XYZ file of C-alpha atoms in Angstrom:
128
model
C 101.058 128.081 70.942
C 97.916 126.831 70.034
C 96.171 123.570 71.627
C 92.495 123.070 69.812
C 90.149 124.830 67.540
C 90.695 128.882 67.763
C 91.946 129.233 71.204
C 95.601 130.666 71.602
C 96.711 128.940 74.927
C 99.832 131.351 76.597
C 101.869 130.576 79.685
C 102.068 133.370 82.137
C 102.845 134.153 85.446
C 99.226 132.745 87.186
C 100.540 129.533 85.496
C 103.859 129.862 86.338
C 102.902 130.232 90.082
C 100.413 127.101 89.897
C 103.258 124.783 88.552
C 106.073 125.951 90.859
C 103.771 125.108 93.627
C 102.620 121.748 92.254
C 106.264 120.937 92.163
C 106.602 121.830 95.524
C 104.114 119.813 97.254
C 105.388 116.853 94.828
C 108.651 116.729 96.212
C 107.620 118.035 99.864
C 107.533 114.462 102.329
C 104.281 113.345 103.691
C 104.136 113.001 107.728
C 102.173 110.299 108.734
C 100.426 110.387 111.920
C 100.469 108.218 115.112
C 97.056 106.461 115.645
C 94.932 106.446 118.275
C 91.991 105.148 119.358
C 89.568 107.451 119.595
C 89.460 109.015 116.084
C 87.756 107.933 113.231
C 89.490 106.011 110.791
C 89.230 106.278 106.685
C 90.306 103.529 104.415
C 90.220 104.797 100.891
C 90.849 102.146 98.494
C 91.121 101.930 94.556
C 91.817 99.474 92.155
C 92.935 99.293 88.604
C 93.613 96.417 85.794
C 97.316 95.884 87.121
C 97.687 97.086 90.762
C 95.637 98.453 94.310
C 96.542 101.200 96.066
C 95.169 102.311 99.430
C 95.073 105.172 102.161
C 94.546 104.819 105.701
C 93.517 108.374 107.340
C 92.911 109.403 111.035
C 90.348 112.477 111.684
C 92.614 114.117 114.766
C 92.170 117.853 115.612
C 89.406 118.411 112.857
C 91.573 116.903 109.983
C 92.177 113.745 107.924
C 95.833 112.965 108.589
C 97.464 110.099 106.955
C 98.291 106.783 109.033
C 99.331 104.391 106.174
C 99.580 103.696 102.483
C 99.323 100.541 100.685
C 100.089 99.198 97.135
C 100.358 96.023 95.361
C 100.872 94.789 92.152
C 98.123 92.436 91.131
C 99.262 88.330 90.241
C 98.090 87.780 86.639
C 95.222 85.696 88.181
C 93.926 88.730 90.213
C 94.693 90.684 86.928
C 91.796 88.771 85.032
C 88.821 89.783 88.079
C 86.569 91.514 86.997
C 86.917 95.380 88.160
C 84.240 95.026 90.944
C 86.129 92.042 92.455
C 89.444 93.739 92.375
C 87.684 97.181 93.948
C 86.517 94.404 96.810
C 89.754 92.923 96.717
C 91.695 96.188 97.435
C 89.261 96.956 100.289
C 89.701 92.981 101.906
C 93.636 93.505 101.495
C 93.761 96.311 103.619
C 91.420 95.781 106.440
C 93.837 93.009 106.870
C 96.806 94.951 106.417
C 95.199 97.481 108.824
C 93.470 95.479 111.088
C 96.084 96.097 114.149
C 94.747 100.013 114.051
C 90.861 99.520 113.451
C 90.322 96.539 115.535
C 90.355 98.576 118.320
C 89.297 101.873 116.981
C 86.259 103.715 118.943
C 84.075 105.024 116.367
C 83.251 103.236 113.299
C 85.333 102.973 110.111
C 84.550 105.035 106.994
C 85.225 102.853 103.740
C 85.700 105.124 100.814
C 86.021 103.407 97.130
C 84.387 104.814 93.753
C 83.123 101.865 92.352
C 78.974 102.322 91.058
C 78.908 98.688 91.260
C 80.070 98.763 94.724
C 77.022 100.605 96.353
C 74.995 97.679 97.609
C 77.504 96.760 99.958
C 77.619 99.960 101.945
C 74.241 99.222 103.243
C 74.258 96.711 106.505
C 73.335 93.404 104.406
C 71.428 90.773 106.438
C 73.942 87.590 105.765
C 72.442 83.914 106.817
């Protein structure tokens, strides 16, 4: 089998083992952790043209563990937003959805996003 150019592609033992491991990981259930006030929380949110998705994790025993997942299809109106507004919408909706976890947190909450236009919001802003 040839993919591109003159490079030959083979399916060997290493590729088969990697594929079997990937299949195994995809069918295993994710176990959600019970949050506590003492651990650090992280919100990871992302948006696309049609939906938003997010994960709430908490650091426990030195590892980040999932607490909750969220996804939502965008309405027709939300789908017309610019991408940076979709990213901000994802953050706002997740913070609202998980406020009962986050408001009692004893440590700062991390918000992770991947859109460069939102770098402005990474720094504390002085609001009037």
